[in-house]
Amino acid sequence: MSLYRLAFRHKSVAQNIKKGVKNSNERLEFLGDAVLGSVVAEVLFKLYPYEDEGFLTELRSKIVSRNNLNALGRKLGFDKLIEFDTKVLNTGRQGSLLGDAFEALIGAVYLDKGYDFTRNFLVNHIIKSHIDIHTLEQTETNFKSKLIEWCQRHGKDISFDVIENQEGESNKLFTVQASVDGEIMGAGKEFSKKNAEKLAAEKACTSLGI
Amino acid sequence: MSLYRLAFRHKSVAQNIKKGVKNSNERLEFLGDAVLGSVVAEVLFKLYPYEDEGFLTELRSKIVSRNNLNALGRKLGFDKLIEFDTKVLNTGRQGSLLGDAFEALIGAVYLDKGYDFTRNFLVNHIIKSHIDIHTLEQTETNFKSKLIEWCQRHGKDISFDVIENQEGESNKLFTVQASVDGEIMGAGKEFSKKNAEKLAAEKACTSLGI
């Protein structure tokens, strides 16, 4: 039980148990995040046998996004279970505590029951009933359009340029640069021009903090 | 066997098996990366019971870094097993194929034998004999000094400023901004000033592409 109780203890109310270490849910969150990532990876790998790893990576990050996990935590009533210091955390910042506690709970279940149990628990009681994968699949996280929109809003020029083009036996390798107001903000190297652009746009979004 | 063979097939020599999908090792790499992340998370969680999640996250990223996995792939003789198109990939770029194939192999083992087998295989035959966790622990990936060095090299001013300081019952919450030449490049909110600075520095490094 103490393991499960730990999963719901935010660091704002944790006590030092040893120099530099608190009895908060953060270590369990680290573990649970990894186990969840692995279970979701397998689910998607098997659910979409004909999609490439770019698709799988993108869909997984939507499923395990803070947004989605927070909503899940709220749906599961975690807001009544989490211990935290209301003086430090105002209501606006409480959202991410829900997703953090969800991951910490996965970590606790894993330590208590092992991987196969945790996987079956996640698949049968969480993913099937609470996560609509096909709707998330339709939700757009298109870095290229995100970058273009941001540039339009901020009155900046954006260009995607193929700067290299290597010939292989069966595939060409494209290098694309994304430049904002003439400054290179990201580059991508891929076997299709479209994917190289996507990668360059994603890196530019990260560089610009979009 | 076809699964294990797939783990060593780079996309440069893969064939289209269906519209948009190639029989390369990329999907297996996606799966293996997740399983490896989970196994390493558990190993570190148990090996370091008194370290916080920041320590665990940093040490895990060193272990699963491309650098480290490439070295591992080379040590295991994967360079003789990977199929790739030498016309597209010159020797300089071949390095990352080794780490990619290592992850893909983990994905193949997982599909073939399940999680517990894969974990035991990784722990007993890879991590114990080929990865020196304690040496990696000493290797520094200090974003703050990385950022400061970069600023010195480029003749830029760097400052870390505590901009907020919330009082809680037992813990103070610090917000620190990292500014380069007066421009805010990253901010971090943490329960210690040192960790808030680290987080701000890490975000600034990402923003600046360092």
Tab-separated table of C-alpha atoms in Angstrom:
chain	number	residue	atom	x	y	z
A	1	MET	CA	0.000	0.000	0.000
A	2	SER	CA	2.813	2.440	0.815
A	3	LEU	CA	3.988	2.152	-2.796
A	4	TYR	CA	0.552	3.131	-4.099
A	5	ARG	CA	0.281	5.927	-1.573
A	6	LEU	CA	3.687	7.197	-2.710
A	7	ALA	CA	2.392	7.374	-6.298
A	8	PHE	CA	-0.019	10.125	-5.253
A	9	ARG	CA	2.397	12.241	-3.208
A	10	HIS	CA	3.548	15.393	-4.991
A	11	LYS	CA	7.010	16.732	-4.191
A	12	SER	CA	5.487	19.907	-2.665
A	13	VAL	CA	4.429	17.881	0.400
A	14	ALA	CA	7.224	15.297	0.386
A	15	GLN	CA	9.674	14.899	3.242
A	16	ASN	CA	13.399	14.377	2.938
A	17	ILE	CA	14.111	10.704	3.536
A	18	LYS	CA	17.843	11.017	2.944
A	19	LYS	CA	20.161	13.810	1.831
A	20	GLY	CA	18.690	15.160	-1.404
A	21	VAL	CA	15.953	12.519	-1.746
A	22	LYS	CA	12.295	13.073	-0.987
A	23	ASN	CA	9.489	10.575	-0.637
A	24	SER	CA	7.602	12.079	-3.596
A	25	ASN	CA	6.145	10.284	-6.601
A	26	GLU	CA	8.859	11.511	-8.977
A	27	ARG	CA	10.983	8.363	-9.058
A	28	LEU	CA	7.897	6.226	-9.648
A	29	GLU	CA	6.849	8.656	-12.389
A	30	PHE	CA	10.225	8.122	-14.100
A	31	LEU	CA	9.718	4.356	-14.037
A	32	GLY	CA	6.025	4.454	-14.997
A	33	ASP	CA	6.664	6.799	-17.903
A	34	ALA	CA	9.131	4.254	-19.344
A	35	VAL	CA	6.836	1.254	-18.835
A	36	LEU	CA	3.876	3.138	-20.321
A	37	GLY	CA	5.996	4.137	-23.323
A	38	SER	CA	6.907	0.520	-23.921
A	39	VAL	CA	3.340	-0.789	-23.595
A	40	VAL	CA	1.934	1.898	-25.902
A	41	ALA	CA	4.735	1.210	-28.407
A	42	GLU	CA	3.761	-2.450	-28.579
A	43	VAL	CA	0.034	-1.689	-28.848
A	44	LEU	CA	0.628	0.668	-31.774
A	45	PHE	CA	3.198	-1.616	-33.422
A	46	LYS	CA	0.590	-4.374	-33.569
A	47	LEU	CA	-2.452	-2.166	-34.260
A	48	TYR	CA	-0.803	-0.496	-37.273
A	49	PRO	CA	1.274	-3.146	-39.044
A	50	TYR	CA	1.593	-1.037	-42.193
A	51	GLU	CA	2.540	2.341	-40.764
A	52	ASP	CA	6.105	3.543	-40.520
A	53	GLU	CA	7.972	4.449	-37.343
A	54	GLY	CA	7.360	8.175	-37.878
A	55	PHE	CA	3.619	7.578	-37.669
A	56	LEU	CA	4.001	5.317	-34.612
A	57	THR	CA	6.264	7.819	-32.808
A	58	GLU	CA	3.886	10.706	-33.456
A	59	LEU	CA	0.791	8.792	-32.380
A	60	ARG	CA	2.521	7.555	-29.239
A	61	SER	CA	3.532	11.053	-28.223
A	62	LYS	CA	-0.090	12.157	-28.575
A	63	ILE	CA	-1.239	9.280	-26.340
A	64	VAL	CA	1.340	9.895	-23.629
A	65	SER	CA	1.179	13.702	-23.903
A	66	ARG	CA	0.728	15.603	-20.635
A	67	ASN	CA	-2.587	16.869	-22.005
A	68	ASN	CA	-3.946	13.427	-22.596
A	69	LEU	CA	-2.600	11.887	-19.372
A	70	ASN	CA	-3.918	14.802	-17.317
A	71	ALA	CA	-7.390	14.330	-18.800
A	72	LEU	CA	-7.115	10.621	-18.024
A	73	GLY	CA	-6.042	11.309	-14.430
A	74	ARG	CA	-8.995	13.648	-13.986
A	75	LYS	CA	-11.402	11.088	-15.465
A	76	LEU	CA	-10.075	8.470	-13.033
A	77	GLY	CA	-10.701	10.830	-10.086
A	78	PHE	CA	-7.036	11.336	-9.188
A	79	ASP	CA	-7.744	14.958	-8.189
A	80	LYS	CA	-9.251	13.548	-4.979
A	81	LEU	CA	-6.244	11.320	-4.291
A	82	ILE	CA	-3.184	13.486	-4.932
A	83	GLU	CA	-1.539	15.093	-1.907
A	84	PHE	CA	-0.006	18.478	-2.676
A	85	ASP	CA	0.662	21.843	-1.094
A	86	THR	CA	-2.050	24.281	-2.212
A	87	LYS	CA	0.089	27.216	-1.107
A	88	VAL	CA	2.747	26.414	-3.691
A	89	LEU	CA	0.540	25.195	-6.480
A	90	ASN	CA	-2.333	27.330	-7.598
A	91	THR	CA	-5.228	25.688	-9.456
A	92	GLY	CA	-3.802	26.599	-12.863
A	93	ARG	CA	-0.723	24.489	-12.322
A	94	GLN	CA	-2.446	21.504	-10.788
A	95	GLY	CA	-3.315	19.950	-14.157
A	96	SER	CA	0.023	18.289	-14.767
A	97	LEU	CA	-0.054	16.651	-11.335
A	98	LEU	CA	-2.763	14.337	-12.636
A	99	GLY	CA	-0.711	12.972	-15.518
A	100	ASP	CA	2.366	12.714	-13.297
A	101	ALA	CA	0.408	10.693	-10.730
A	102	PHE	CA	-0.961	8.453	-13.483
A	103	GLU	CA	2.576	7.618	-14.593
A	104	ALA	CA	3.669	7.112	-10.988
A	105	LEU	CA	0.783	4.690	-10.490
A	106	ILE	CA	1.968	2.671	-13.511
A	107	GLY	CA	5.409	2.565	-11.899
A	108	ALA	CA	3.890	1.274	-8.650
A	109	VAL	CA	1.821	-1.398	-10.424
A	110	TYR	CA	4.922	-2.496	-12.333
A	111	LEU	CA	7.025	-2.883	-9.177
A	112	ASP	CA	4.188	-4.708	-7.426
A	113	LYS	CA	2.953	-6.973	-10.223
A	114	GLY	CA	5.511	-7.043	-13.058
A	115	TYR	CA	5.386	-6.159	-16.725
A	116	ASP	CA	2.801	-8.562	-18.105
A	117	PHE	CA	0.237	-7.668	-15.456
A	118	THR	CA	0.866	-3.944	-15.997
A	119	ARG	CA	0.556	-4.348	-19.754
A	120	ASN	CA	-2.733	-6.221	-19.464
A	121	PHE	CA	-4.043	-3.720	-16.930
A	122	LEU	CA	-3.161	-0.819	-19.230
A	123	VAL	CA	-4.522	-2.465	-22.360
A	124	ASN	CA	-7.773	-3.818	-20.909
A	125	HIS	CA	-8.676	-1.221	-18.307
A	126	ILE	CA	-7.158	2.006	-19.553
A	127	ILE	CA	-6.367	2.048	-23.259
A	128	LYS	CA	-9.441	0.182	-24.526
A	129	SER	CA	-11.921	2.040	-22.342
A	130	HIS	CA	-10.417	5.498	-21.870
A	131	ILE	CA	-8.171	6.312	-24.831
A	132	ASP	CA	-9.610	6.838	-28.279
A	133	ILE	CA	-6.562	6.039	-30.403
A	134	HIS	CA	-8.331	6.550	-33.705
A	135	THR	CA	-9.499	10.045	-32.757
A	136	LEU	CA	-5.996	10.961	-31.572
A	137	GLU	CA	-4.692	9.622	-34.886
A	138	GLN	CA	-6.793	12.265	-36.698
A	139	THR	CA	-5.614	15.091	-34.421
A	140	GLU	CA	-3.026	17.021	-36.281
A	141	THR	CA	0.430	17.723	-34.906
A	142	ASN	CA	1.799	18.879	-38.156
A	143	PHE	CA	5.032	20.702	-37.484
A	144	LYS	CA	5.229	22.098	-40.976
A	145	SER	CA	1.870	23.878	-40.768
A	146	LYS	CA	2.553	24.842	-37.151
A	147	LEU	CA	5.804	26.523	-38.236
A	148	ILE	CA	4.194	28.230	-41.235
A	149	GLU	CA	1.330	29.575	-39.097
A	150	TRP	CA	3.750	30.855	-36.469
A	151	CYS	CA	5.791	32.677	-39.133
A	152	GLN	CA	2.666	34.257	-40.602
A	153	ARG	CA	1.536	35.420	-37.169
A	154	HIS	CA	4.928	36.944	-36.445
A	155	GLY	CA	5.447	38.452	-39.914
A	156	LYS	CA	8.454	36.275	-40.715
A	157	ASP	CA	9.536	34.621	-43.959
A	158	ILE	CA	9.730	30.845	-44.014
A	159	SER	CA	11.399	28.695	-46.644
A	160	PHE	CA	12.159	25.003	-47.098
A	161	ASP	CA	15.147	24.315	-49.305
A	162	VAL	CA	16.554	21.041	-50.571
A	163	ILE	CA	20.271	21.556	-50.095
A	164	GLU	CA	21.508	18.078	-50.871
A	165	ASN	CA	20.369	15.127	-52.839
A	166	GLN	CA	22.353	11.889	-52.600
A	167	GLU	CA	21.746	9.110	-55.108
A	168	GLY	CA	21.574	5.566	-53.815
A	169	GLU	CA	20.913	2.286	-55.590
A	170	SER	CA	17.194	2.267	-54.870
A	171	ASN	CA	16.614	5.416	-52.810
A	172	LYS	CA	17.511	9.077	-52.889
A	173	LEU	CA	18.528	10.813	-49.678
A	174	PHE	CA	17.237	14.380	-49.332
A	175	THR	CA	18.534	17.095	-47.014
A	176	VAL	CA	16.115	19.941	-46.405
A	177	GLN	CA	16.707	23.127	-44.419
A	178	ALA	CA	13.952	25.197	-42.827
A	179	SER	CA	14.910	28.873	-42.694
A	180	VAL	CA	13.083	31.654	-40.880
A	181	ASP	CA	13.920	35.162	-42.131
A	182	GLY	CA	16.917	33.661	-43.878
A	183	GLU	CA	18.302	32.022	-40.751
A	184	ILE	CA	18.552	28.211	-40.737
A	185	MET	CA	16.466	26.947	-37.831
A	186	GLY	CA	16.450	23.227	-38.551
A	187	ALA	CA	17.515	20.593	-41.060
A	188	GLY	CA	16.299	17.101	-41.855
A	189	LYS	CA	17.783	14.216	-43.864
A	190	GLU	CA	15.326	11.643	-45.095
A	191	PHE	CA	14.564	9.287	-47.952
A	192	SER	CA	11.621	11.380	-49.097
A	193	LYS	CA	11.525	15.132	-49.565
A	194	LYS	CA	8.258	15.340	-47.628
A	195	ASN	CA	9.706	13.576	-44.583
A	196	ALA	CA	12.904	15.637	-44.718
A	197	GLU	CA	10.743	18.785	-44.653
A	198	LYS	CA	8.704	17.462	-41.725
A	199	LEU	CA	11.868	16.719	-39.759
A	200	ALA	CA	13.356	20.128	-40.551
A	201	ALA	CA	10.092	21.802	-39.483
A	202	GLU	CA	9.995	19.823	-36.231
A	203	LYS	CA	13.566	20.838	-35.384
A	204	ALA	CA	12.816	24.472	-36.250
A	205	CYS	CA	9.747	24.371	-33.977
A	206	THR	CA	11.962	23.087	-31.149
A	207	SER	CA	14.628	25.751	-31.803
A	208	LEU	CA	12.000	28.480	-31.790
A	209	GLY	CA	10.210	27.064	-28.767
A	210	ILE	CA	6.934	26.835	-30.737
B	1	MET	CA	14.579	-15.843	-38.345
B	2	SER	CA	12.977	-13.342	-40.741
B	3	LEU	CA	12.293	-11.060	-37.765
B	4	TYR	CA	15.956	-11.094	-36.741
B	5	ARG	CA	17.056	-10.602	-40.330
B	6	LEU	CA	14.713	-7.598	-40.553
B	7	ALA	CA	16.428	-6.060	-37.517
B	8	PHE	CA	19.608	-5.687	-39.559
B	9	ARG	CA	18.101	-4.267	-42.730
B	10	HIS	CA	18.650	-0.518	-43.124
B	11	LYS	CA	16.028	1.473	-45.016
B	12	SER	CA	18.536	2.268	-47.779
B	13	VAL	CA	18.227	-1.307	-49.063
B	14	ALA	CA	14.614	-1.978	-48.026
B	15	GLN	CA	11.861	-2.776	-50.509
B	16	ASN	CA	8.336	-1.403	-50.493
B	17	ILE	CA	6.044	-4.062	-49.065
B	18	LYS	CA	2.944	-1.907	-49.269
B	19	LYS	CA	2.231	1.692	-50.235
B	20	GLY	CA	4.532	3.810	-48.058
B	21	VAL	CA	5.910	0.933	-45.960
B	22	LYS	CA	9.303	-0.647	-46.396
B	23	ASN	CA	10.697	-3.832	-44.941
B	24	SER	CA	13.408	-1.950	-43.057
B	25	ASN	CA	14.355	-2.201	-39.378
B	26	GLU	CA	12.773	1.145	-38.452
B	27	ARG	CA	9.548	-0.158	-36.946
B	28	LEU	CA	11.472	-2.696	-34.864
B	29	GLU	CA	13.809	0.089	-33.795
B	30	PHE	CA	10.811	2.099	-32.547
B	31	LEU	CA	9.633	-0.872	-30.471
B	32	GLY	CA	13.102	-1.849	-29.228
B	33	ASP	CA	13.916	1.715	-28.212
B	34	ALA	CA	10.832	1.724	-25.952
B	35	VAL	CA	11.535	-1.687	-24.421
B	36	LEU	CA	15.187	-0.787	-23.836
B	37	GLY	CA	14.131	2.489	-22.187
B	38	SER	CA	11.857	0.610	-19.834
B	39	VAL	CA	14.434	-2.038	-18.899
B	40	VAL	CA	17.151	0.555	-18.270
B	41	ALA	CA	14.697	2.634	-16.208
B	42	GLU	CA	14.025	-0.333	-13.916
B	43	VAL	CA	17.713	-1.224	-13.623
B	44	LEU	CA	18.590	2.331	-12.583
B	45	PHE	CA	15.542	2.686	-10.317
B	46	LYS	CA	16.724	-0.343	-8.334
B	47	LEU	CA	20.470	0.339	-8.569
B	48	TYR	CA	20.110	3.886	-7.209
B	49	PRO	CA	17.377	3.839	-4.561
B	50	TYR	CA	18.428	7.217	-3.171
B	51	GLU	CA	18.838	9.264	-6.338
B	52	ASP	CA	16.125	11.519	-7.681
B	53	GLU	CA	14.405	11.223	-11.050
B	54	GLY	CA	16.620	13.943	-12.565
B	55	PHE	CA	19.684	11.799	-11.899
B	56	LEU	CA	17.954	8.669	-13.248
B	57	THR	CA	16.756	10.448	-16.413
B	58	GLU	CA	20.206	11.858	-17.139
B	59	LEU	CA	21.995	8.571	-16.555
B	60	ARG	CA	19.491	6.692	-18.707
B	61	SER	CA	19.951	9.098	-21.608
B	62	LYS	CA	23.711	8.527	-21.404
B	63	ILE	CA	23.198	4.758	-21.515
B	64	VAL	CA	20.797	4.800	-24.453
B	65	SER	CA	22.605	7.623	-26.300
B	66	ARG	CA	23.383	6.979	-29.962
B	67	ASN	CA	27.065	7.230	-29.079
B	68	ASN	CA	26.896	4.496	-26.511
B	69	LEU	CA	24.595	2.194	-28.508
B	70	ASN	CA	26.744	2.616	-31.623
B	71	ALA	CA	29.836	1.612	-29.665
B	72	LEU	CA	27.901	-1.372	-28.319
B	73	GLY	CA	26.746	-2.380	-31.807
B	74	ARG	CA	30.317	-2.219	-33.055
B	75	LYS	CA	31.583	-4.280	-30.103
B	76	LEU	CA	28.951	-6.915	-30.856
B	77	GLY	CA	30.117	-7.106	-34.480
B	78	PHE	CA	26.939	-5.670	-36.015
B	79	ASP	CA	28.973	-3.908	-38.711
B	80	LYS	CA	29.312	-7.308	-40.386
B	81	LEU	CA	25.581	-8.021	-40.155
B	82	ILE	CA	23.840	-4.817	-41.224
B	83	GLU	CA	22.667	-4.612	-44.821
B	84	PHE	CA	22.846	-1.097	-46.232
B	85	ASP	CA	23.482	0.754	-49.472
B	86	THR	CA	27.104	1.930	-49.494
B	87	LYS	CA	26.314	4.385	-52.293
B	88	VAL	CA	23.958	6.360	-50.067
B	89	LEU	CA	25.789	6.047	-46.809
B	90	ASN	CA	29.411	6.898	-46.647
B	91	THR	CA	31.521	5.492	-43.837
B	92	GLY	CA	31.154	8.631	-41.739
B	93	ARG	CA	27.427	8.177	-41.461
B	94	GLN	CA	27.436	4.441	-40.836
B	95	GLY	CA	27.967	4.836	-37.101
B	96	SER	CA	24.350	5.400	-36.165
B	97	LEU	CA	23.260	2.315	-38.105
B	98	LEU	CA	24.881	0.200	-35.382
B	99	GLY	CA	22.826	1.678	-32.541
B	100	ASP	CA	19.676	1.599	-34.656
B	101	ALA	CA	20.220	-2.094	-35.383
B	102	PHE	CA	20.854	-2.785	-31.718
B	103	GLU	CA	17.483	-1.269	-30.823
B	104	ALA	CA	15.788	-3.133	-33.672
B	105	LEU	CA	17.282	-6.384	-32.365
B	106	ILE	CA	15.776	-5.669	-28.929
B	107	GLY	CA	12.414	-5.159	-30.673
B	108	ALA	CA	12.784	-8.511	-32.439
B	109	VAL	CA	13.739	-10.350	-29.231
B	110	TYR	CA	10.748	-8.777	-27.465
B	111	LEU	CA	8.274	-9.889	-30.153
B	112	ASP	CA	9.791	-13.356	-30.210
B	113	LYS	CA	10.307	-13.973	-26.494
B	114	GLY	CA	8.370	-11.387	-24.456
B	115	TYR	CA	9.370	-8.786	-21.898
B	116	ASP	CA	10.845	-10.869	-19.092
B	117	PHE	CA	13.142	-12.784	-21.426
B	118	THR	CA	14.253	-9.538	-23.087
B	119	ARG	CA	14.901	-7.912	-19.744
B	120	ASN	CA	16.978	-10.825	-18.502
B	121	PHE	CA	18.861	-10.973	-21.780
B	122	LEU	CA	19.635	-7.252	-21.590
B	123	VAL	CA	20.583	-7.300	-17.929
B	124	ASN	CA	22.708	-10.454	-17.944
B	125	HIS	CA	24.272	-10.396	-21.385
B	126	ILE	CA	24.455	-6.735	-22.344
B	127	ILE	CA	24.282	-4.338	-19.405
B	128	LYS	CA	26.401	-6.323	-16.923
B	129	SER	CA	29.121	-7.213	-19.405
B	130	HIS	CA	29.180	-4.342	-21.893
B	131	ILE	CA	27.923	-1.188	-20.190
B	132	ASP	CA	29.908	0.490	-17.453
B	133	ILE	CA	27.137	2.370	-15.683
B	134	HIS	CA	29.369	3.799	-12.986
B	135	THR	CA	31.790	5.291	-15.522
B	136	LEU	CA	28.882	6.792	-17.478
B	137	GLU	CA	27.602	8.210	-14.201
B	138	GLN	CA	30.837	10.207	-13.889
B	139	THR	CA	30.653	11.493	-17.471
B	140	GLU	CA	29.402	15.024	-17.352
B	141	THR	CA	26.440	16.284	-19.371
B	142	ASN	CA	26.137	19.516	-17.529
B	143	PHE	CA	23.879	21.860	-19.483
B	144	LYS	CA	24.806	24.847	-17.378
B	145	SER	CA	28.523	24.601	-18.107
B	146	LYS	CA	27.784	23.648	-21.707
B	147	LEU	CA	25.744	26.844	-22.112
B	148	ILE	CA	28.329	29.015	-20.357
B	149	GLU	CA	31.147	27.621	-22.528
B	150	TRP	CA	29.139	28.185	-25.687
B	151	CYS	CA	28.465	31.815	-24.691
B	152	GLN	CA	32.142	32.409	-23.962
B	153	ARG	CA	33.132	30.937	-27.326
B	154	HIS	CA	30.605	33.137	-29.150
B	155	GLY	CA	31.274	36.293	-27.130
B	156	LYS	CA	27.802	36.430	-25.639
B	157	ASP	CA	26.601	37.428	-22.184
B	158	ILE	CA	24.882	34.775	-20.106
B	159	SER	CA	22.872	35.331	-16.948
B	160	PHE	CA	20.719	33.194	-14.670
B	161	ASP	CA	18.063	35.166	-12.815
B	162	VAL	CA	15.638	34.039	-10.151
B	163	ILE	CA	12.442	35.770	-11.262
B	164	GLU	CA	9.999	34.196	-8.858
B	165	ASN	CA	10.110	32.622	-5.483
B	166	GLN	CA	6.945	30.995	-4.174
B	167	GLU	CA	6.672	30.045	-0.509
B	168	GLY	CA	5.085	26.710	0.296
B	169	GLU	CA	4.516	24.971	3.603
B	170	SER	CA	7.726	22.994	3.508
B	171	ASN	CA	9.295	23.886	0.167
B	172	LYS	CA	10.074	26.990	-1.848
B	173	LEU	CA	9.425	26.969	-5.577
B	174	PHE	CA	12.038	28.828	-7.661
B	175	THR	CA	11.677	30.130	-11.183
B	176	VAL	CA	14.945	30.829	-12.971
B	177	GLN	CA	15.461	32.342	-16.420
B	178	ALA	CA	18.551	31.833	-18.540
B	179	SER	CA	19.210	34.853	-20.752
B	180	VAL	CA	21.745	35.125	-23.544
B	181	ASP	CA	22.654	38.699	-24.521
B	182	GLY	CA	19.584	39.811	-22.594
B	183	GLU	CA	17.209	37.540	-24.479
B	184	ILE	CA	15.390	34.871	-22.451
B	185	MET	CA	16.310	31.510	-23.939
B	186	GLY	CA	14.868	29.171	-21.306
B	187	ALA	CA	13.174	29.057	-17.939
B	188	GLY	CA	12.904	26.409	-15.235
B	189	LYS	CA	10.682	26.018	-12.185
B	190	GLU	CA	11.961	23.742	-9.476
B	191	PHE	CA	12.079	23.237	-5.734
B	192	SER	CA	15.761	24.100	-5.575
B	193	LYS	CA	17.505	27.048	-7.208
B	194	LYS	CA	20.225	24.748	-8.548
B	195	ASN	CA	17.743	22.460	-10.282
B	196	ALA	CA	15.766	25.414	-11.675
B	197	GLU	CA	19.008	26.744	-13.187
B	198	LYS	CA	19.842	23.347	-14.648
B	199	LEU	CA	16.409	23.115	-16.259
B	200	ALA	CA	16.622	26.670	-17.614
B	201	ALA	CA	20.101	25.909	-19.021
B	202	GLU	CA	18.896	22.693	-20.640
B	203	LYS	CA	15.995	24.517	-22.331
B	204	ALA	CA	18.312	27.292	-23.483
B	205	CYS	CA	20.697	24.694	-24.955
B	206	THR	CA	17.758	23.195	-26.872
B	207	SER	CA	16.567	26.622	-28.080
B	208	LEU	CA	20.063	27.493	-29.272
B	209	GLY	CA	20.641	24.088	-30.827
B	210	ILE	CA	23.766	23.559	-28.696
